[in-house]
Short mmCIF file of C-alpha atoms and ligand atoms in Angstrom, two decimals:
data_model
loop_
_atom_site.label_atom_id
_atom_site.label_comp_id
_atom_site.label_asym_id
_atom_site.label_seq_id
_atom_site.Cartn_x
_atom_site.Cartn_y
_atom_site.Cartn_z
CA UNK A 113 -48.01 -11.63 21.23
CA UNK A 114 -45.13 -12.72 18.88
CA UNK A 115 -46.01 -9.37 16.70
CA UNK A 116 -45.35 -7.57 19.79
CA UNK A 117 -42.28 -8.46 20.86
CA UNK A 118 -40.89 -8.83 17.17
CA UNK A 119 -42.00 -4.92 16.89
CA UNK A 120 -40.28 -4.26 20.25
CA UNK A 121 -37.71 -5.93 19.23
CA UNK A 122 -37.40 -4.15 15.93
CA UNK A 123 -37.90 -0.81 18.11
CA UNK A 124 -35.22 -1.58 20.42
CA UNK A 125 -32.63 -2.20 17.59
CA UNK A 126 -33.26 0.50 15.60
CA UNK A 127 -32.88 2.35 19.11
CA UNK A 128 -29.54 0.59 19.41
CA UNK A 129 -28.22 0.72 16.09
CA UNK A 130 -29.29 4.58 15.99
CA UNK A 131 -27.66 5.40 19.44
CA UNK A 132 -24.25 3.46 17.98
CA UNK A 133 -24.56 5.82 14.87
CA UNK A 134 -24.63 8.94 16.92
CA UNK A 135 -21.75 7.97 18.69
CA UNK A 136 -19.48 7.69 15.52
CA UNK A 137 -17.01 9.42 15.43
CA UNK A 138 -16.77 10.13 19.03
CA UNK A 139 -16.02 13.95 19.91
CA UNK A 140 -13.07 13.57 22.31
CA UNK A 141 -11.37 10.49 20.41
CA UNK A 142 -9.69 11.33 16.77
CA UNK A 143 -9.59 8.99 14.34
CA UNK A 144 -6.22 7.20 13.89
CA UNK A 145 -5.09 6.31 10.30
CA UNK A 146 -2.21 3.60 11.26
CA UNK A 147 0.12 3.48 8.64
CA UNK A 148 2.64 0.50 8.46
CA UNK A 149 5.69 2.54 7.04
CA UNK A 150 7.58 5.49 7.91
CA UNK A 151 6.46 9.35 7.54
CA UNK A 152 7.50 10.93 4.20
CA UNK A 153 7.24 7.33 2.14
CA UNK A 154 4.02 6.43 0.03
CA UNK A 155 2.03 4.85 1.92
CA UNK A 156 2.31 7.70 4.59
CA UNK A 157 1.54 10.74 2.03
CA UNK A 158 -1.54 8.76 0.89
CA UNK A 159 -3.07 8.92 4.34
CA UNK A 160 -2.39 12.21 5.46
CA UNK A 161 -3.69 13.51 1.94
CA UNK A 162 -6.68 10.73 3.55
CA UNK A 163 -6.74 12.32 7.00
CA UNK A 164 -7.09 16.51 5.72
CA UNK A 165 -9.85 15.24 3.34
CA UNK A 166 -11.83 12.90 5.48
CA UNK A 167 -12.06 15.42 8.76
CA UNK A 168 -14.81 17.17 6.72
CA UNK A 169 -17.15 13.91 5.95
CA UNK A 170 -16.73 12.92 8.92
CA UNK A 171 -18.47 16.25 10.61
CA UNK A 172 -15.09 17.93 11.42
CA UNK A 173 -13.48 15.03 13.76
CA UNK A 174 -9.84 15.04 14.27
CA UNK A 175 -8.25 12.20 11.87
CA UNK A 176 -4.44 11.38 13.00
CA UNK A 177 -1.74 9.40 11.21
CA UNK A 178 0.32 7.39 13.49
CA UNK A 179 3.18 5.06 12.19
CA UNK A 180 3.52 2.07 13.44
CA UNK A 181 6.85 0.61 11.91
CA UNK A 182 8.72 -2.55 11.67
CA UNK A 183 7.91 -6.21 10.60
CA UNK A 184 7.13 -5.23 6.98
CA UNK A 185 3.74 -4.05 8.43
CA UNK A 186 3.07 -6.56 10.35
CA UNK A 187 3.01 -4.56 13.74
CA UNK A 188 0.58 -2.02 12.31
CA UNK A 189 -1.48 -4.82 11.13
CA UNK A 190 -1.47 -6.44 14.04
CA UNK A 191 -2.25 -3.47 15.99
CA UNK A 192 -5.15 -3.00 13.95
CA UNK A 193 -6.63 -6.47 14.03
CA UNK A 194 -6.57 -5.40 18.13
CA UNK A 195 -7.59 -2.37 18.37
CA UNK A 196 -11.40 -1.43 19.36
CA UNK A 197 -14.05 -2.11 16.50
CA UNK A 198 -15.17 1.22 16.77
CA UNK A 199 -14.46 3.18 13.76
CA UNK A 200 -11.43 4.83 15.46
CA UNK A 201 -8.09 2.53 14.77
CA UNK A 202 -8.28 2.11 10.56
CA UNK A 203 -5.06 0.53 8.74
CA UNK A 204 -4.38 1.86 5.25
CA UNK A 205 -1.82 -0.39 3.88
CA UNK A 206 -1.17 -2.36 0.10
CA UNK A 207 -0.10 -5.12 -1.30
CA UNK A 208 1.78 -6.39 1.90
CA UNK A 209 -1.96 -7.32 3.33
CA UNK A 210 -1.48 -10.16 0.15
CA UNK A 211 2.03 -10.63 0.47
CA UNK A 212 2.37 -10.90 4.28
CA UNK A 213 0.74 -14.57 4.58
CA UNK A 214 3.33 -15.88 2.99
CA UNK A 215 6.16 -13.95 4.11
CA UNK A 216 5.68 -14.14 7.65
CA UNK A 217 5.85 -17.49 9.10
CA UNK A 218 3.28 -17.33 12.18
CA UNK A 219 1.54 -14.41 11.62
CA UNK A 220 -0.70 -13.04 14.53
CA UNK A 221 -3.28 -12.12 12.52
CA UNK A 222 -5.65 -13.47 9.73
CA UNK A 223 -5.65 -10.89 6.84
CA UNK A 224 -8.98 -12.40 5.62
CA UNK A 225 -10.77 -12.65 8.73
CA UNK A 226 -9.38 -10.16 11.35
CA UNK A 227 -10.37 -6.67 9.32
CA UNK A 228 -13.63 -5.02 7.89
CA UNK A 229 -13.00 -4.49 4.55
CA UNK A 230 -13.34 -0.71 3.48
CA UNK A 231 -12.41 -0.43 0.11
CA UNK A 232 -9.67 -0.03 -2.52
CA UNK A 233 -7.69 3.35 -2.85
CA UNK A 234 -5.85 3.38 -6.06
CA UNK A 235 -3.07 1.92 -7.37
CA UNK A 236 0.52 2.62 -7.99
CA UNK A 237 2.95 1.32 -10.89
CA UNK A 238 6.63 0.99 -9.41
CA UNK A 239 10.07 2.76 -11.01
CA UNK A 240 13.64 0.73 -10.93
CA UNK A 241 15.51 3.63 -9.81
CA UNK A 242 19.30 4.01 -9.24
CA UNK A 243 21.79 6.66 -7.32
CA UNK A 244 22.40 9.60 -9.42
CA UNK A 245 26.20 8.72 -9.94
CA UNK A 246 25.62 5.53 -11.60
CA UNK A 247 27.25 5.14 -15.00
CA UNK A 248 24.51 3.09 -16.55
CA UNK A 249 22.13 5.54 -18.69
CA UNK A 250 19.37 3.14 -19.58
CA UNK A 251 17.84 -0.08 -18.57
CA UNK A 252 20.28 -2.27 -20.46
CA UNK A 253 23.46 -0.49 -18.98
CA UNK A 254 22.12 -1.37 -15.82
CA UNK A 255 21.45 -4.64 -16.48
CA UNK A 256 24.50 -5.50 -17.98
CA UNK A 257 26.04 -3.77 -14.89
CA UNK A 258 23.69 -5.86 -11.95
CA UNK A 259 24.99 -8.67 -14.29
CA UNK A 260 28.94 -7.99 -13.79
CA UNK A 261 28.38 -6.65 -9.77
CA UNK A 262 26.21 -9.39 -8.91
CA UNK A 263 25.86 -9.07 -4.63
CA UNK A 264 28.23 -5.77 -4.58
CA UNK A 265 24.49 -4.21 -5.69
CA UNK A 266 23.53 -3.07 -2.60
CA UNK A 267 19.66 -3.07 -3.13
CA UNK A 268 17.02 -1.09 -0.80
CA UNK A 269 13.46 -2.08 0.46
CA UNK A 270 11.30 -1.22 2.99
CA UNK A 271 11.32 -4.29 4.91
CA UNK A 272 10.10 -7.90 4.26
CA UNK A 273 7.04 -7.59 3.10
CA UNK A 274 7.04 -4.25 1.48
CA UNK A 275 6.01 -3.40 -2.43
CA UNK A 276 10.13 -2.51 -2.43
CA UNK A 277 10.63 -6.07 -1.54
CA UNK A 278 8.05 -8.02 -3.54
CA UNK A 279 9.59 -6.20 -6.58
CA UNK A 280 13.38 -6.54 -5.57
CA UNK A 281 12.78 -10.60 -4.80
CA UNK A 282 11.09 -11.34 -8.48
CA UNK A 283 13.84 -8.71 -10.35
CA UNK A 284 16.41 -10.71 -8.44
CA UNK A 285 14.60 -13.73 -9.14
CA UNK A 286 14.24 -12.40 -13.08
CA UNK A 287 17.71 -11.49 -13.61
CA UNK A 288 19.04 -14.83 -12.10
CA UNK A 289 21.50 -12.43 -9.55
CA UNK A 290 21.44 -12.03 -6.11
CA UNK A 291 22.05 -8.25 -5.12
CA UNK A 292 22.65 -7.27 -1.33
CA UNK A 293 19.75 -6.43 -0.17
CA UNK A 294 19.64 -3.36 2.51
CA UNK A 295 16.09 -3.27 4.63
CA UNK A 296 14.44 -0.10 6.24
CA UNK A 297 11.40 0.68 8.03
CA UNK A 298 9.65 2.58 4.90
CA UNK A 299 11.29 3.28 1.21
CA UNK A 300 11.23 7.25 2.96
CA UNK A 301 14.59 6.21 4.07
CA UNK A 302 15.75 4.08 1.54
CA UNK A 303 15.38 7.17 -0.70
CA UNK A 304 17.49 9.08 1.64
CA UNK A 305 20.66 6.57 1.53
CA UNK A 306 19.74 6.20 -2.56
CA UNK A 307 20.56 10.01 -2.45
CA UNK A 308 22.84 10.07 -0.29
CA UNK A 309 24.61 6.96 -2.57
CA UNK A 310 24.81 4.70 0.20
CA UNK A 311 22.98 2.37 -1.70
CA UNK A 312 22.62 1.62 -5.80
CA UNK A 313 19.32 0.64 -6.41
CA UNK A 314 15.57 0.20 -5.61
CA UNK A 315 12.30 -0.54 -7.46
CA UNK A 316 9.50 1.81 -5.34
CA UNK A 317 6.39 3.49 -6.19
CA UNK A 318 6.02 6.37 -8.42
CA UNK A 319 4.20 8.42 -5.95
CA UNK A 320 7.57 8.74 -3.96
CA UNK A 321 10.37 8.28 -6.95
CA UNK A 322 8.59 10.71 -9.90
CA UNK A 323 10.12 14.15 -8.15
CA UNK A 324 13.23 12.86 -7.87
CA UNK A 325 13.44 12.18 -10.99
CA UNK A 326 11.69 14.93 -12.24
CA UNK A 327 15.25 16.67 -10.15
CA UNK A 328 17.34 14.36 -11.49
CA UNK A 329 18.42 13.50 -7.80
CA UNK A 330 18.07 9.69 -8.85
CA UNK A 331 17.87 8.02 -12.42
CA UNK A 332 15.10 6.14 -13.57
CA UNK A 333 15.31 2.73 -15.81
CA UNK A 334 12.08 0.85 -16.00
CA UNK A 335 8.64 0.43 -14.79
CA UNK A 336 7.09 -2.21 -13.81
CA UNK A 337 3.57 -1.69 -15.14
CA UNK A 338 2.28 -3.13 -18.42
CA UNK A 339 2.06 -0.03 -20.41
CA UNK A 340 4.20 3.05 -20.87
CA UNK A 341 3.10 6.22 -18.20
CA UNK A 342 2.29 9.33 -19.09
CA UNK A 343 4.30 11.55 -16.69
CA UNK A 344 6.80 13.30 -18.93
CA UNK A 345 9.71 11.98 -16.98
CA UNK A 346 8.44 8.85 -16.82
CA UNK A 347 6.97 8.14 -20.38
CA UNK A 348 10.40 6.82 -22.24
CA UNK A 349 11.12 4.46 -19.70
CA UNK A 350 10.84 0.64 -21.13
CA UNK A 351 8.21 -1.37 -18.99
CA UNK A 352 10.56 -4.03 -17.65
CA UNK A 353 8.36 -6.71 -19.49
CA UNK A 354 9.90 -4.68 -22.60
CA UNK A 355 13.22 -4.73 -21.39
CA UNK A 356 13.42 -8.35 -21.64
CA UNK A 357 11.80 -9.37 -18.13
CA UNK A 358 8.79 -11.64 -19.27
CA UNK A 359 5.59 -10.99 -17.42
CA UNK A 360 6.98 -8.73 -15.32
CA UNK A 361 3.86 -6.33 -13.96
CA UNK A 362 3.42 -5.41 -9.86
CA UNK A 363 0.84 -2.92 -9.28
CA UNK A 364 1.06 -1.32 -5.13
CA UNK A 365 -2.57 -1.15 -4.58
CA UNK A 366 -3.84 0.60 -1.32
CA UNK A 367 -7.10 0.02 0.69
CA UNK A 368 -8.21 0.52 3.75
CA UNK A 369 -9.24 -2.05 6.75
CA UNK A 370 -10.54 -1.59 10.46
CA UNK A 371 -10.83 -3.90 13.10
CA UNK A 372 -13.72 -7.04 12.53
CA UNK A 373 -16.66 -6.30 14.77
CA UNK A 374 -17.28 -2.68 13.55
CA UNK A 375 -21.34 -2.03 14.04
CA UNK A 376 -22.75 -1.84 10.40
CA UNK A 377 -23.61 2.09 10.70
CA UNK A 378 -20.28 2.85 11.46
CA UNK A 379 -19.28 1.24 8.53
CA UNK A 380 -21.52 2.63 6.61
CA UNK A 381 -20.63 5.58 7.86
CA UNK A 382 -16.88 5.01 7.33
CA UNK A 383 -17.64 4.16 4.02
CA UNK A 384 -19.78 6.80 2.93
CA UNK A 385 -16.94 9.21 4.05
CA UNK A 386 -14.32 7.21 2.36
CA UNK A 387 -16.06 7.32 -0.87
CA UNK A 388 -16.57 11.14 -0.28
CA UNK A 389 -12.65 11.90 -0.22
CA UNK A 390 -11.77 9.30 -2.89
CA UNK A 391 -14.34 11.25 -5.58
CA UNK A 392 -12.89 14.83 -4.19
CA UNK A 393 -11.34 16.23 -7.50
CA UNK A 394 -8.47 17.80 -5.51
CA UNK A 395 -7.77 14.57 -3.84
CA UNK A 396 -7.93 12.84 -6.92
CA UNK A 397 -5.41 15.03 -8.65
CA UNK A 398 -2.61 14.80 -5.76
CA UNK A 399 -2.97 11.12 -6.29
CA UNK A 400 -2.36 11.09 -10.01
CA UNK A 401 -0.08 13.77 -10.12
CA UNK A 402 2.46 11.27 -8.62
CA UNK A 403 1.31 8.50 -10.83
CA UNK A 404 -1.31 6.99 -8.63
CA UNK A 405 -4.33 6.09 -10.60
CA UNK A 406 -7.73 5.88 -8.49
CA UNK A 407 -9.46 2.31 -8.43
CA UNK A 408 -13.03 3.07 -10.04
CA UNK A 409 -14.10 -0.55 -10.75
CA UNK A 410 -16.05 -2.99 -8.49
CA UNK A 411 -13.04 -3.02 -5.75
CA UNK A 412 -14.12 0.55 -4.43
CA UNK A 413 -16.96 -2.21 -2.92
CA UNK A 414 -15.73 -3.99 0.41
CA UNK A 415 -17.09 -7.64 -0.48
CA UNK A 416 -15.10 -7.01 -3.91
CA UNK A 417 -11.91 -5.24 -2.57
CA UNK A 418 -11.71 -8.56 0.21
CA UNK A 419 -12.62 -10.82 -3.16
CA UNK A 420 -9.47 -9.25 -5.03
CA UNK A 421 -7.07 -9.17 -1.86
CA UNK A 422 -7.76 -13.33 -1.56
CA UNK A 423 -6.80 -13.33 -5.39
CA UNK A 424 -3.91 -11.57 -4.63
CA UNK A 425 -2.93 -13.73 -1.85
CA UNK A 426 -3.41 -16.83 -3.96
CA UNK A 427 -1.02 -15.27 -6.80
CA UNK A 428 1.68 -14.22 -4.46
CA UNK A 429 1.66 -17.25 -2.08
CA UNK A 430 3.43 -19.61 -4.93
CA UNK A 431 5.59 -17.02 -6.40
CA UNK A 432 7.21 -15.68 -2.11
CA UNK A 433 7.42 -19.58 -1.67
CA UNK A 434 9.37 -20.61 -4.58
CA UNK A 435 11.76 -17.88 -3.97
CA UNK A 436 12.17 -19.12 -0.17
CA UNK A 437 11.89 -15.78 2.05
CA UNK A 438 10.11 -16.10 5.08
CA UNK A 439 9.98 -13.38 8.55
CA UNK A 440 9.59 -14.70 12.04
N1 LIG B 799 4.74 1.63 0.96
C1 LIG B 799 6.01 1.57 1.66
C2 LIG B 799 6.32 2.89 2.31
O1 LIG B 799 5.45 3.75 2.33
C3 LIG B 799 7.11 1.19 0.75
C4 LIG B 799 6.98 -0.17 0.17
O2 LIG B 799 6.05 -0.90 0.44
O3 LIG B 799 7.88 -0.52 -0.57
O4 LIG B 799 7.41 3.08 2.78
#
């Protein structure tokens, strides 16, 4: 009798499970990429280059990028953490996933708990970039000129919690200054008022500083990874660790999460389709031809990419505290 019902049982699940992988991805609901930071900044080319590569893996369904701005990410994570477990509502964000426990002080989600983990993207090193009309030439003209303006530095970000603002606090924080600091919704537009010269400065990804550099529309000082880029506009730049700032290194990593609850097939699914666009040559190549270099190491897995993101959140936690910034 037990045999029975345990095959039943087994039947009936498979029948389940099989029917809930039929039904992913839905054919009248797209799939919504929700991006934390305004259209035209890093984070927001990353997933559209995402959503044209993933509609084919995914059997042709309609993938959409929707930005959902403001809180340094926090109200796209949040939405997120709500939305239906059902493959539909994904969250591609960074480094703010590690940073945000600390820099918001109530948070409405649980960064460890509240997602399905889908993976690492790839990772970005950062420039120190300045408006085009700036006198200093190289990293130690600027430095000596942060050092003389102090606060009349009028310094951009993308919002508490942002890559732009993790770097900005621990430059600040290396340089022993306080700059002004200027917050947006997405470095997008504080690129625009760093053209424009409405502002001085700003440490932000490669993938969104290299071609204006490359135009000379902004000039470039430093990087903040460990080792010298390749990227001919890049490659003379000192890595700030060079230029004096000891154990200086931020990496923007990217990854993707959807809600908690999603049914294992769909997630496998997900996965499988996610894995698909992220070993696309052409895909690839966008990436790195704006600096971006693909993860290809254990954090591609979800139990390792969740693994790494607690890490991160136990580095960044004692470094956001001791420099006192905190969100409501
Ligand atoms: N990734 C953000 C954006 O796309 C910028 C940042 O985090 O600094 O705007």
């Amino acid at each position: 009798m037990r045999a029975v019902i345990h095959s039943l049982c087994v039947l009936l699940c498979w029948g389940f499970a099989s029917v809930g992988a039929q039904t992913f991805p839905l054919k009248d609901k797209p799939i919504t990429l929700v991006v934390p930071f305004t259209a035209g900044g890093p984070t927001d080319r990353l997933a559209r280059d995402m959503a044209e590569a993933l509609r084919k893996p995914l059997g042709g369904a309609t993938v959409v990028v929707e930005n959902a701005l403001g809180a340094g990410g926090a109200i796209a994570t949040q939405k997120v953490a709500r939305a239906a477990p059902d493959g539909h509502t994904l969250l591609i964000h960074h480094i703010g996933m590690a940073t945000m426990p600390a820099l918001i002080r109530k948070p409405s989600f649980d960064v460890l708990n509240d997602f399905e983990y889908l993976g690492m993207i790839h990772e970005v090193p950062m420039t120190i970039v300045g408006r085009a009309s700036l006198e200093a030439n190289d990293y130690k003209q600027l430095s000596a000129w942060v050092a003389t303006q102090k606060d009349k530095v009028n310094l951009g970000n993308a919002g508490i919690g942002s890559a732009s603002h993790l770097c900005g606090l621990l430059w600040q924080s290396a340089m022993r200054t306080e700059m002004t600091t200027i917050q947006y919704k997405g470095v997008s537009m504080a690129m625009t008022d760093l053209l424009g010269g409405q502002i001085d400065v700003l440490c932000d990804q490669t993938t969104n500083t290299l071609t204006y550099i490359e135009s000379k529309k902004v000039k470039a000082y430093a990087v903040t990874s460990n080792k010298h880029l390749s990227q001919a506009a890049l490659k003379d730049l000192p890595t700030l660790q060079e230029a004096g700032l000891k154990g200086f290194q931020v990496s923007v990593w990217h990854g993707v999460y959807a809600p908690k609850g999603l049914p294992e097939q769909t997630k496998a699914k997900l996965y499988g389709a996610l894995r698909t666009v992220f070993s696309d040559p052409r895909f690839i190549q966008k990436q790195e031809a704006l600096g971006a270099v693909m993860v290809i190491d254990k954090r591609t897995d979800p139990v390792e990419h969740k693994k790494f993101v607690a890490a991160e959140i136990a580095k960044w936690t004692p470094i956001i505290k001791a420099a006192g910034v905190y969100a409501d």
